[in-house]
mmCIF file of C-alpha atoms and ligand atoms in Angstrom:
data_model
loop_
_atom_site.group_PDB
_atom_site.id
_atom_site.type_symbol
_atom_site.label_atom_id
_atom_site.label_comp_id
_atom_site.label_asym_id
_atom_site.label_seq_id
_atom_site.Cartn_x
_atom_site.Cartn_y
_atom_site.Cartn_z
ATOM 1 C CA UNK A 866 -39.121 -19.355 38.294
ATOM 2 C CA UNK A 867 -36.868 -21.151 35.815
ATOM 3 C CA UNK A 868 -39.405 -22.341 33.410
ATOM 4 C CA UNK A 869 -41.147 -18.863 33.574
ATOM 5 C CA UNK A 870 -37.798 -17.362 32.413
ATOM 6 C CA UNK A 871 -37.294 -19.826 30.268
ATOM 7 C CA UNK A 872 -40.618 -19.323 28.427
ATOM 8 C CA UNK A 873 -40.349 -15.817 28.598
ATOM 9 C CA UNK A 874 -37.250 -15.883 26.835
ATOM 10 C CA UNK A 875 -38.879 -18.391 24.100
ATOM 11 C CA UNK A 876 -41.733 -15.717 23.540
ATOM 12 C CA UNK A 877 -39.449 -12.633 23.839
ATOM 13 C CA UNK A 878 -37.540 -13.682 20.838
ATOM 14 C CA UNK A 879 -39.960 -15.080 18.861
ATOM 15 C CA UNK A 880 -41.595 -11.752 18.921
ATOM 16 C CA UNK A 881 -38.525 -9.931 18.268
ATOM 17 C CA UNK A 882 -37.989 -11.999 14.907
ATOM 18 C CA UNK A 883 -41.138 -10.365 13.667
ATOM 19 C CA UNK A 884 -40.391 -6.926 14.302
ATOM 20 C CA UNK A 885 -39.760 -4.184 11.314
ATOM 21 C CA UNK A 886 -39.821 -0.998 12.446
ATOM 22 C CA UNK A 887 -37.699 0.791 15.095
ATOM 23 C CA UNK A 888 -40.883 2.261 17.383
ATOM 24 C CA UNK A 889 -41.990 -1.487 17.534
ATOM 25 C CA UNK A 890 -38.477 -2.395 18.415
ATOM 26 C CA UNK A 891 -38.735 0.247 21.236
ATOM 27 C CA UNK A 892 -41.709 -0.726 22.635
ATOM 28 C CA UNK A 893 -40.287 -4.214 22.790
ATOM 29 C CA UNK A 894 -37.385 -3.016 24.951
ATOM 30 C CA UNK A 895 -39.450 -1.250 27.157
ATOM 31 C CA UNK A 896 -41.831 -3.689 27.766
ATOM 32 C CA UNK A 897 -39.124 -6.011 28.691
ATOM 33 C CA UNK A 898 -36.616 -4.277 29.818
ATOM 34 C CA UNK A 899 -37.492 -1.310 31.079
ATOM 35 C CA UNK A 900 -38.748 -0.357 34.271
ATOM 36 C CA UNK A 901 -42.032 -1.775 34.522
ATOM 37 C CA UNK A 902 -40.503 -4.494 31.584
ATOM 38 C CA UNK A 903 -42.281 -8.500 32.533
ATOM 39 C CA UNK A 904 -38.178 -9.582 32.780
ATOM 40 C CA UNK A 905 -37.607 -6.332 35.273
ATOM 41 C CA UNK A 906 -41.079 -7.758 36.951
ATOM 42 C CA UNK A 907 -39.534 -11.367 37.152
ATOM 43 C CA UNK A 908 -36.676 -10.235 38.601
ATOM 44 C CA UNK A 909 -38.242 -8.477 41.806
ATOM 45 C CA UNK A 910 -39.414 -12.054 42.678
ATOM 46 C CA UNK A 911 -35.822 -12.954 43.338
ATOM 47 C CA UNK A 912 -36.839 -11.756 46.946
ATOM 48 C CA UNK A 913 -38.769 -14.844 47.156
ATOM 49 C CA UNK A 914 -36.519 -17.602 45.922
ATOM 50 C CA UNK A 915 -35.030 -19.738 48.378
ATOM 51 C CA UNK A 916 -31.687 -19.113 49.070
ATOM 52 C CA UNK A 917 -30.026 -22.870 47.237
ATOM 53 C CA UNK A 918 -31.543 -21.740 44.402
ATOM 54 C CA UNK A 919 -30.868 -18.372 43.750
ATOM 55 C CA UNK A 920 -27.445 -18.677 42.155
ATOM 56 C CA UNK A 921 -29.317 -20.795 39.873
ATOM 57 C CA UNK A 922 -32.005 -18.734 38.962
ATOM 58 C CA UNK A 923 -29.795 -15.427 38.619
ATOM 59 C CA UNK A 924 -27.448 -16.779 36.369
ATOM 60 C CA UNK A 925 -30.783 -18.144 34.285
ATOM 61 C CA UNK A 926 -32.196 -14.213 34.862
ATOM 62 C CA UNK A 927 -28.707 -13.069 33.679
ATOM 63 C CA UNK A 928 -28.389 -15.193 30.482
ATOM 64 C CA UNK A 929 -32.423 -14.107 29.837
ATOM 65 C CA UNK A 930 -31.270 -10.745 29.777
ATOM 66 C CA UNK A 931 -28.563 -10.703 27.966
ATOM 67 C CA UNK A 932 -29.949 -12.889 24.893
ATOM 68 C CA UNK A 933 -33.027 -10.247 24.776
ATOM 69 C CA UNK A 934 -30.061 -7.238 24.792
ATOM 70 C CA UNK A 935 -27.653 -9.072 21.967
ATOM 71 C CA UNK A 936 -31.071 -9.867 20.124
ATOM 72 C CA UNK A 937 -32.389 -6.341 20.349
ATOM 73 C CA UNK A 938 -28.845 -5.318 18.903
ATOM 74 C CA UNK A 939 -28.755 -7.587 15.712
ATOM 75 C CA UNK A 940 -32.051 -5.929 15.249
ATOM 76 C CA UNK A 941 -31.024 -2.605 15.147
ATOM 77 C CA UNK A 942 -27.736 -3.656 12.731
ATOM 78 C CA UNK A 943 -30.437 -5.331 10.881
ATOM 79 C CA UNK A 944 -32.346 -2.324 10.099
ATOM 80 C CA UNK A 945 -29.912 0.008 9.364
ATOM 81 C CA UNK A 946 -28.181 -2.371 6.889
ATOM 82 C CA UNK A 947 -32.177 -2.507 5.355
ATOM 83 C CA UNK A 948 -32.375 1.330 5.475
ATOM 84 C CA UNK A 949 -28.667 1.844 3.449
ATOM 85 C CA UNK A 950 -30.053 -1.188 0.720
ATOM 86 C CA UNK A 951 -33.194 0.657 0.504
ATOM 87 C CA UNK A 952 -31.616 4.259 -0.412
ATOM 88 C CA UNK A 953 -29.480 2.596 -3.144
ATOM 89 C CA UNK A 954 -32.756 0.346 -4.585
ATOM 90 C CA UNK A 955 -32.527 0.859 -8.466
ATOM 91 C CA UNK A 956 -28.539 2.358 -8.754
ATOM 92 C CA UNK A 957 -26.661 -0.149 -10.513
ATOM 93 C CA UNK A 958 -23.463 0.449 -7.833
ATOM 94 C CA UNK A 959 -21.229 -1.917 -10.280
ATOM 95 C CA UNK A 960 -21.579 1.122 -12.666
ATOM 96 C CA UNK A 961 -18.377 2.594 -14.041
ATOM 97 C CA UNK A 962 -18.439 6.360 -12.071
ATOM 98 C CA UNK A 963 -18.678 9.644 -14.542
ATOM 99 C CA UNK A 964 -15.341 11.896 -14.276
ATOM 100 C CA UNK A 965 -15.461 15.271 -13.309
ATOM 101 C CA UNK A 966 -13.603 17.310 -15.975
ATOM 102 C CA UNK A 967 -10.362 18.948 -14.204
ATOM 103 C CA UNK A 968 -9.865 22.685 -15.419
ATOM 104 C CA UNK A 969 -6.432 24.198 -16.631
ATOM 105 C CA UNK A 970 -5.115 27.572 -16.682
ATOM 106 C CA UNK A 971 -4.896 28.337 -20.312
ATOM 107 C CA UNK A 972 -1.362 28.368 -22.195
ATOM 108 C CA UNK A 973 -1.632 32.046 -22.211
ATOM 109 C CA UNK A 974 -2.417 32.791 -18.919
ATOM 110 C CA UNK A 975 0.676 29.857 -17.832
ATOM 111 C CA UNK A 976 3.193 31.785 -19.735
ATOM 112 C CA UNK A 977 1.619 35.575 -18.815
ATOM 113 C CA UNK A 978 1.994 34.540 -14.758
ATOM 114 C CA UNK A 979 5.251 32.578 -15.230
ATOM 115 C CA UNK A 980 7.412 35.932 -17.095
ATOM 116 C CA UNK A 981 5.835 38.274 -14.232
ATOM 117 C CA UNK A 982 6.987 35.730 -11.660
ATOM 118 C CA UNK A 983 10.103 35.603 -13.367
ATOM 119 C CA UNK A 984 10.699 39.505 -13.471
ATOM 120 C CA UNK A 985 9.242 39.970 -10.252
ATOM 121 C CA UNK A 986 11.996 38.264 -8.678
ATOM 122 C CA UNK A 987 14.323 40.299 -9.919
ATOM 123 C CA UNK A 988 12.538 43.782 -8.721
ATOM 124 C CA UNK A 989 10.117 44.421 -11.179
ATOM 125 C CA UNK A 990 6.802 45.618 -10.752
ATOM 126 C CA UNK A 991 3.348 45.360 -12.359
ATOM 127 C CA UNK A 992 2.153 48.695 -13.967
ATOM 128 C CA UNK A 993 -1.129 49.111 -16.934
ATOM 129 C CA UNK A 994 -2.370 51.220 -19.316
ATOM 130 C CA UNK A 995 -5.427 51.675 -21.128
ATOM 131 C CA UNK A 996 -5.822 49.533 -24.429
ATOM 132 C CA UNK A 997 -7.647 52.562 -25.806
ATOM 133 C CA UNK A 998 -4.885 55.422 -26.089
ATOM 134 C CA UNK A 999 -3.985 58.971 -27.807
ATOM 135 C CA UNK A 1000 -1.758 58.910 -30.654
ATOM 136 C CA UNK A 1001 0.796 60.776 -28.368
ATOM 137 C CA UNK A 1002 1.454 57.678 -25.602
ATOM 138 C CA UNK A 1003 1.515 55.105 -28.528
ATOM 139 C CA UNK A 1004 3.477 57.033 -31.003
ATOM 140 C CA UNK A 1005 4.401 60.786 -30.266
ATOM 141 C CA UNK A 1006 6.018 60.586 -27.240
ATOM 142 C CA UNK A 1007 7.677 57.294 -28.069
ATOM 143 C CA UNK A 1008 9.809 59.178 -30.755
ATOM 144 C CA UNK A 1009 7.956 57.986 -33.702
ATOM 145 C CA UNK A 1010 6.829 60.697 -35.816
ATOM 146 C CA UNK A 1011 3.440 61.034 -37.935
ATOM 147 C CA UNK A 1012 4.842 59.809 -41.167
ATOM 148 C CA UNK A 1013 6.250 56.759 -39.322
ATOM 149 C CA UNK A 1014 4.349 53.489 -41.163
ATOM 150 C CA UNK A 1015 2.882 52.383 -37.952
ATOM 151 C CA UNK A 1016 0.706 55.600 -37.963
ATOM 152 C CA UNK A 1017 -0.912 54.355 -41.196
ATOM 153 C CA UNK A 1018 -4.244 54.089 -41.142
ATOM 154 C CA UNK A 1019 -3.536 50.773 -42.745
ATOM 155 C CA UNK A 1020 -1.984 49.371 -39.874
ATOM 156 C CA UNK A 1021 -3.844 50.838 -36.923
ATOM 157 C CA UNK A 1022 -7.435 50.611 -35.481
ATOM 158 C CA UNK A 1023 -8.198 54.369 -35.296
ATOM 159 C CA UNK A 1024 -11.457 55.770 -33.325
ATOM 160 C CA UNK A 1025 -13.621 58.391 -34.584
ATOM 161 C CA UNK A 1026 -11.764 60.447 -31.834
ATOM 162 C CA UNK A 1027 -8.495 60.079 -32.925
ATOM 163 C CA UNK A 1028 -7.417 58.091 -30.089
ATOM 164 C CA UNK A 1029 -6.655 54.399 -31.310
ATOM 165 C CA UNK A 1030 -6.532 50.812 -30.050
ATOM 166 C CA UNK A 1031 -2.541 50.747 -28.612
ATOM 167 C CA UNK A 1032 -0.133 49.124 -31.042
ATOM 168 C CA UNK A 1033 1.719 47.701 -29.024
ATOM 169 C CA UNK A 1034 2.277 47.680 -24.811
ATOM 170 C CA UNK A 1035 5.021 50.516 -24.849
ATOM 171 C CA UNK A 1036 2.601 53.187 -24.180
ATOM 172 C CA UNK A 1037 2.485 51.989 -20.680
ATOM 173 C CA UNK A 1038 6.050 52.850 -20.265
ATOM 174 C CA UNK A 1039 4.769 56.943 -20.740
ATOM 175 C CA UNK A 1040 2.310 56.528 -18.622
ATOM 176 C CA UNK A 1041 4.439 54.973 -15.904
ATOM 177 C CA UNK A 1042 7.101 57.548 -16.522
ATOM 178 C CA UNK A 1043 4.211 60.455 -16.354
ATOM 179 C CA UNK A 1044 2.761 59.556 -13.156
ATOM 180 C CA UNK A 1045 5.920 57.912 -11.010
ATOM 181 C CA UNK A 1046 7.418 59.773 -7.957
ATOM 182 C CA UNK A 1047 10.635 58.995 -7.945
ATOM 183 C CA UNK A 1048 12.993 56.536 -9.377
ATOM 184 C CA UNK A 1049 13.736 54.216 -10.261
ATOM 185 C CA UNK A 1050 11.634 53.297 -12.434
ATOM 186 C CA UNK A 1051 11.753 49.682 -13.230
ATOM 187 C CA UNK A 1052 7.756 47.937 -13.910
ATOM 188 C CA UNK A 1053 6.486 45.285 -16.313
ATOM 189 C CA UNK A 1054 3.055 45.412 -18.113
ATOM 190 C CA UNK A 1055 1.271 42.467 -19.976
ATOM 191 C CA UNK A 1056 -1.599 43.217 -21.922
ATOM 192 C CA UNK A 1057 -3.320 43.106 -25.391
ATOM 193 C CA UNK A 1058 -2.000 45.158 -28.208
ATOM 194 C CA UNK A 1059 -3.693 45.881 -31.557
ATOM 195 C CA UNK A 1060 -2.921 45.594 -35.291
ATOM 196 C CA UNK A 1061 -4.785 45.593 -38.653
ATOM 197 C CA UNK A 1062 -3.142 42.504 -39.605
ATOM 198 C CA UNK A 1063 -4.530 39.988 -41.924
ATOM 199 C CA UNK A 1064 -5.239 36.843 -39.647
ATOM 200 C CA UNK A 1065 -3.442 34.000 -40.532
ATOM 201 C CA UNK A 1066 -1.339 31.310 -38.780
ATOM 202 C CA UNK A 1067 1.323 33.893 -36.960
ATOM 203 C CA UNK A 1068 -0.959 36.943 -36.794
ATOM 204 C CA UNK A 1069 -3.982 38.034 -34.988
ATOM 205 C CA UNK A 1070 -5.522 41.429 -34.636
ATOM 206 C CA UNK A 1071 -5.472 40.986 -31.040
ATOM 207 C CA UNK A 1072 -2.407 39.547 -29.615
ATOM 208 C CA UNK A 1073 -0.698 40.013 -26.059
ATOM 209 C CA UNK A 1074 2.619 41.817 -25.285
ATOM 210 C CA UNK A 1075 4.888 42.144 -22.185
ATOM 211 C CA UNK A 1076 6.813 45.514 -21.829
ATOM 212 C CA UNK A 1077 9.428 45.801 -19.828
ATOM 213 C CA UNK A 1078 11.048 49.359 -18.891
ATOM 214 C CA UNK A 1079 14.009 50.180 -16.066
ATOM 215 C CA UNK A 1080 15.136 53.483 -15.248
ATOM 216 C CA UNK A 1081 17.469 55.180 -12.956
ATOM 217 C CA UNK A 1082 20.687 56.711 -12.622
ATOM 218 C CA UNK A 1083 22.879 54.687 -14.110
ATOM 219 C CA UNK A 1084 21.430 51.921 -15.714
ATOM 220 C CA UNK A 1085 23.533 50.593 -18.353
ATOM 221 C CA UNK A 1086 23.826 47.865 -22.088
ATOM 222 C CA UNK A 1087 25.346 45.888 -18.996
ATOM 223 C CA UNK A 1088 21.564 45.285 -17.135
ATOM 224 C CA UNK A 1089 19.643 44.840 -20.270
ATOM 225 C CA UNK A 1090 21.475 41.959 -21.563
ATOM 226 C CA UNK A 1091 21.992 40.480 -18.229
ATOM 227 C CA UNK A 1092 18.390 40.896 -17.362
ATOM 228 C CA UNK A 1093 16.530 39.417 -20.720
ATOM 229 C CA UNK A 1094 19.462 36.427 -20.748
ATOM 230 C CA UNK A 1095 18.660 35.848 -17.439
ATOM 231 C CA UNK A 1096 15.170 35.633 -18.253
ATOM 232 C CA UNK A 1097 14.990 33.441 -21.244
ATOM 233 C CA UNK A 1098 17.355 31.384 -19.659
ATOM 234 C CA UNK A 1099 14.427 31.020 -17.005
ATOM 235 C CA UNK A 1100 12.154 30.496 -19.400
ATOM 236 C CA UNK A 1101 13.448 27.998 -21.819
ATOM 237 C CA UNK A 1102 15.940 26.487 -19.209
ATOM 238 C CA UNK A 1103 19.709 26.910 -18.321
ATOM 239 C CA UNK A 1104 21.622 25.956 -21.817
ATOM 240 C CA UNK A 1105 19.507 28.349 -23.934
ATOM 241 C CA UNK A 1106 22.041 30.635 -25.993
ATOM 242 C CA UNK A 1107 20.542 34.256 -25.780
ATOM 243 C CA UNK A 1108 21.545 36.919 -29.218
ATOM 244 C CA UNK A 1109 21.900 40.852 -29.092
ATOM 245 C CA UNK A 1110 20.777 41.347 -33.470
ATOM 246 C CA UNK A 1111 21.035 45.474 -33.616
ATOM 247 C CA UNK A 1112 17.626 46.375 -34.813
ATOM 248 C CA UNK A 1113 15.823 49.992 -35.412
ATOM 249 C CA UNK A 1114 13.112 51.278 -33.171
ATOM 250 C CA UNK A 1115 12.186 55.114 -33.155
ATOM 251 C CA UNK A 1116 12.410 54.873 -28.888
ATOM 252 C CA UNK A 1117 15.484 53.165 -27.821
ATOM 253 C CA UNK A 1118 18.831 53.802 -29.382
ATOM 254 C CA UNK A 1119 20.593 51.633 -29.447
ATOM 255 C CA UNK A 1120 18.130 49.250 -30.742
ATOM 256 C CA UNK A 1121 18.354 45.222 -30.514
ATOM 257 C CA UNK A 1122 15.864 42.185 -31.386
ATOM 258 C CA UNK A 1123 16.554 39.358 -28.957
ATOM 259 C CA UNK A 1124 17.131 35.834 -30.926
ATOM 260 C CA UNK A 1125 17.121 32.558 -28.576
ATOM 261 C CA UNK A 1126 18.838 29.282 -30.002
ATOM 262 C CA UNK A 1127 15.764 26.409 -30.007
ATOM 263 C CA UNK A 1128 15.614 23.174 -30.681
ATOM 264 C CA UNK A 1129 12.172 22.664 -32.382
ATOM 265 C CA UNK A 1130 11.281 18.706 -32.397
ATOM 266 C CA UNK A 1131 12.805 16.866 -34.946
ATOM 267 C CA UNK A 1132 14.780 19.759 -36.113
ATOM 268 C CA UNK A 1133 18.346 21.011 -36.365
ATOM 269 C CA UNK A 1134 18.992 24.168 -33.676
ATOM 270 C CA UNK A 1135 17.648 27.302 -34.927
ATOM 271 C CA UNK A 1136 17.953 31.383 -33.618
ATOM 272 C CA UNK A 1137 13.690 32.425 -32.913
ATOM 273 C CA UNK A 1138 13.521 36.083 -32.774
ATOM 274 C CA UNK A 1139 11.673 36.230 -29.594
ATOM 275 C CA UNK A 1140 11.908 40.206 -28.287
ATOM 276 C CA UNK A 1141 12.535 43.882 -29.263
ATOM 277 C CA UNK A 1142 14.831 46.158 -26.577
ATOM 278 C CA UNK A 1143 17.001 48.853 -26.488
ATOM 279 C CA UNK A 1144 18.450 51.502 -23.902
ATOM 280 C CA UNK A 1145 15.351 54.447 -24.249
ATOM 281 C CA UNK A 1146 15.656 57.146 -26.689
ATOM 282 C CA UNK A 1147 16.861 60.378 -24.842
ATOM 283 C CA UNK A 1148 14.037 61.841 -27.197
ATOM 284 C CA UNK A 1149 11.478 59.755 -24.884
ATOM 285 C CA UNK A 1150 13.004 61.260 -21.975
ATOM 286 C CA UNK A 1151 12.471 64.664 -23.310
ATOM 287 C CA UNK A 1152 8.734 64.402 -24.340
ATOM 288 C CA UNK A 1153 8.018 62.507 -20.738
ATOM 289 C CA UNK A 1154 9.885 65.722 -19.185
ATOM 290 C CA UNK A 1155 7.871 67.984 -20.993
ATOM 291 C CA UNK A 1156 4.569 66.502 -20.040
ATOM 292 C CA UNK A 1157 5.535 66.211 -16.263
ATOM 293 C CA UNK A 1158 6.791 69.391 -16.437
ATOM 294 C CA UNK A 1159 9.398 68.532 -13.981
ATOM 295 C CA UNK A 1160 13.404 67.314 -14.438
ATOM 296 C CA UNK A 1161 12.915 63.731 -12.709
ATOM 297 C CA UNK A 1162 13.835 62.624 -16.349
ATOM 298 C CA UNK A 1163 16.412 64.986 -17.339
ATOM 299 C CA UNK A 1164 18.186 63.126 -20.209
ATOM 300 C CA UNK A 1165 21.237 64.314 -19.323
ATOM 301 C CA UNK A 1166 20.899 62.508 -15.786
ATOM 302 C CA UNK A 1167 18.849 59.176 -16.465
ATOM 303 C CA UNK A 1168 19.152 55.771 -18.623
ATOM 304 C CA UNK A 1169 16.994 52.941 -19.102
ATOM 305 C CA UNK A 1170 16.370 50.221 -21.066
ATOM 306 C CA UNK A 1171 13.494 48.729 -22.302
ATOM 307 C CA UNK A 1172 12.152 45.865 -24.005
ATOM 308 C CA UNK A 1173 8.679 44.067 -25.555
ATOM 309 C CA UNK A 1174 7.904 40.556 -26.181
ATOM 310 C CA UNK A 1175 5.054 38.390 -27.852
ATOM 311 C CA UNK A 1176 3.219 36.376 -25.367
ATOM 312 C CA UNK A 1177 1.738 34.700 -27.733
ATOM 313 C CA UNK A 1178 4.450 34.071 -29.398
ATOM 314 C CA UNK A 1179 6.433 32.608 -26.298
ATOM 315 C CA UNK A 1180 3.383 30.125 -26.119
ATOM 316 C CA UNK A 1181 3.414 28.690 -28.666
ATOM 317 C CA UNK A 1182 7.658 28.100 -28.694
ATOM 318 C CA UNK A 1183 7.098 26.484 -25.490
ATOM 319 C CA UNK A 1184 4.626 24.152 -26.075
ATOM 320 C CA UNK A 1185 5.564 23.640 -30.408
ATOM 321 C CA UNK A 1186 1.744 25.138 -31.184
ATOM 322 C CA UNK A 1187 2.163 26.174 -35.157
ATOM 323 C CA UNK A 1188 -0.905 28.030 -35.708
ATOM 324 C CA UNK A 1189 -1.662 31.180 -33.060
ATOM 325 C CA UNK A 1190 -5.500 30.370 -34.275
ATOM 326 C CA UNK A 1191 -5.610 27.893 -31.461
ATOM 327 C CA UNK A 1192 -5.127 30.014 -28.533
ATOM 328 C CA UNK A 1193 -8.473 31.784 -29.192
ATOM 329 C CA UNK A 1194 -10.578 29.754 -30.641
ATOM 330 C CA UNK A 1195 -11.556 27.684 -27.382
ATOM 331 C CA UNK A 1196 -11.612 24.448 -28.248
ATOM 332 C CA UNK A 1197 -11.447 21.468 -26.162
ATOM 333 C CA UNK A 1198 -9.712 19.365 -27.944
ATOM 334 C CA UNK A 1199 -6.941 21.752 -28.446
ATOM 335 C CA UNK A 1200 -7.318 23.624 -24.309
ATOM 336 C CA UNK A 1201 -7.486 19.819 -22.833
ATOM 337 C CA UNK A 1202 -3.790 19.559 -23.741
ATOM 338 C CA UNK A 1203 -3.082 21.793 -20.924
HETATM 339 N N1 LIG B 1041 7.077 47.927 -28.898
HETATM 340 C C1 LIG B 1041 7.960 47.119 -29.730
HETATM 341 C C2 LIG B 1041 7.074 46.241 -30.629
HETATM 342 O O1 LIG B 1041 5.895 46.152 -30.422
HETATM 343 C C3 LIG B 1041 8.851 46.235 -28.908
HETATM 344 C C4 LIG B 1041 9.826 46.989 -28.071
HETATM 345 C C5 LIG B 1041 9.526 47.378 -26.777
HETATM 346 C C6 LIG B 1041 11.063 47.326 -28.572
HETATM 347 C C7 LIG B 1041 10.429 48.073 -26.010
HETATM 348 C C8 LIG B 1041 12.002 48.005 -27.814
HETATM 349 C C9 LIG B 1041 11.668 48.362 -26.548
HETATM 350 O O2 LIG B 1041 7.556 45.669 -31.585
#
């Protein structure tokens, strides 16, 4: 019974050594060590061996088995490791690996989401217009009358209409002061504005605005300057000195162009004129009356303030870009910065 194990064992793994595939691996188990396996066979004779010999010839039966078992496991390590060098045959795994490009939010869009954050916070919300307006929410009811030099045809993108591509983003506060419920009134609106400007390093035809407007009972000089100071201040940090310069616009009175103190690389402090405000025009109140038809904006009982900055302007401050060309041009080189 010993020798027979002991040959069996001999044969067993010399014809495991030669095995590739996993269904001949199987049917070496089986045959074996399965149930009708020649080592399951051997092992019913254990009946028969005299008792001084069976502890013997067990622990020989045991030590059979468990070779075939630990054999029959290498195997299988074996072939896997075979099957993961096969799937990688011809790739050169030393190679360097190819980088996936990381998008950015554009410079724009950073700016654009981090002033409505800004004014959000302090209980502004978002309002719109349409970029395609009537002469009277860009100009007419904004107090600026037809011989005003913004009308010129010079300066404006006119349809054949008559309506025209909005100047700038105030026409949104009309609209907002047309359609509201109740006050007060106090909304932001970013969006694209439109002038017939010769394109050059500052200027673009197409350029992007926020407008700011807050109205209500008794809204005073007081909130605008603490408002925009308090935003600039988030904007270009803590320290930045924030100027009132009186100004003209035909729909606030009074008028003021906001000037922050910057420190441009390399270069001695300076005052960047950075925003146009004022407290609203009663004048503006009177023409928004007259289209609602209602007294909500009686100008004897309401004051606002408003005010209108250059996104694309802000931009470029913040991140020292000195040609506006850049932000639409698309460029790689230029958006990878970012
Ligand atoms: N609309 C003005 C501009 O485009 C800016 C502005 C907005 C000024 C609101 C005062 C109040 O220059």
């Amino acid at each position: 019974m010993l020798d027979q194990l002991s040959a069996l064992q001999i044969e067993a793994l010399a014809a495991l050594a030669d095995i590739q595939d996993e269904s001949a691996l199987e049917n070496f188990r089986v045959g074996y060590l399965g149930k009708k396996g020649s080592l399951t066979a051997l092992s019913a004779g254990m009946r028969e061996v005299p008792a001084d010999q069976k502890g013997a010839v067990g622990q020989k039966l045991n030590e059979v088995r468990t070779a075939l078992t630990a054999g029959i496991e290498e195997k299988v390590a074996a072939m896997a490791a075979a099957k993961d060098a096969a799937s990688v045959a011809g790739i050169d795994v030393t190679l360097p690996g190819l980088p996936t490009p990381n998008g950015a939010l554009h410079p724009l869009t950073r700016i654009r989401d981090r002033a409505i954050q800004t004014l959000r916070r302090m209980g502004f919300a978002l309002a719109d217009g349409p970029e395609i307006e009537t002469e009277w929410h860009c100009f007419d009811a904004l107090n600026t009358p037809a011989d005003h030099p913004a009308r010129n045809e010079k300066d404006t993108f006119y349809l054949p209409d008559g309506r025209l591509m909005r100047t700038h983003t105030s026409s949104v506060q009309i609209r907002t002061m047309e359609s509201i419920k109740a006050l007060p009134v106090r909304i932001i609106a970013p969006g694209a504005a439109y002038r017939r400007d010769e394109i050059d390093a500052t200027h673009l035809s197409v350029f992007n605005q926020l407008e700011g407007l807050y109205v209500g009972r008794d809204v005073s000089l007081a909130d605008l300057k603490g408002t925009l100071e308090y935003f600039f201040q988030e904007i270009f940090g803590p320290q930045t000195q924030v100027r009132f310069r009186p100004h003209f616009f035909p729909f606030t009175e009074p008028s003021f162009e906001i000037d922050v103190k910057l420190e441009v690389k390399g270069q001695a402090p300076k005052w960047i004129e950075i925003a146009g405000c004022g407290m609203v025009d009663p004048a503006v109140f009177e023409a928004v009356s007259k289209s609602r038809g209602d007294n909500l904006f009686d100008p004897d009982l309401v004051t606002g303030f408003a005010f209108g900055m250059g996104l694309d302007r802000l931009a470029m401050i913040l991140h020292g870009i000195t040609d506006i060309r850049h932000l639409i041009e698309n460029d790689v080189r230029f958006l990878g910065q970012f």
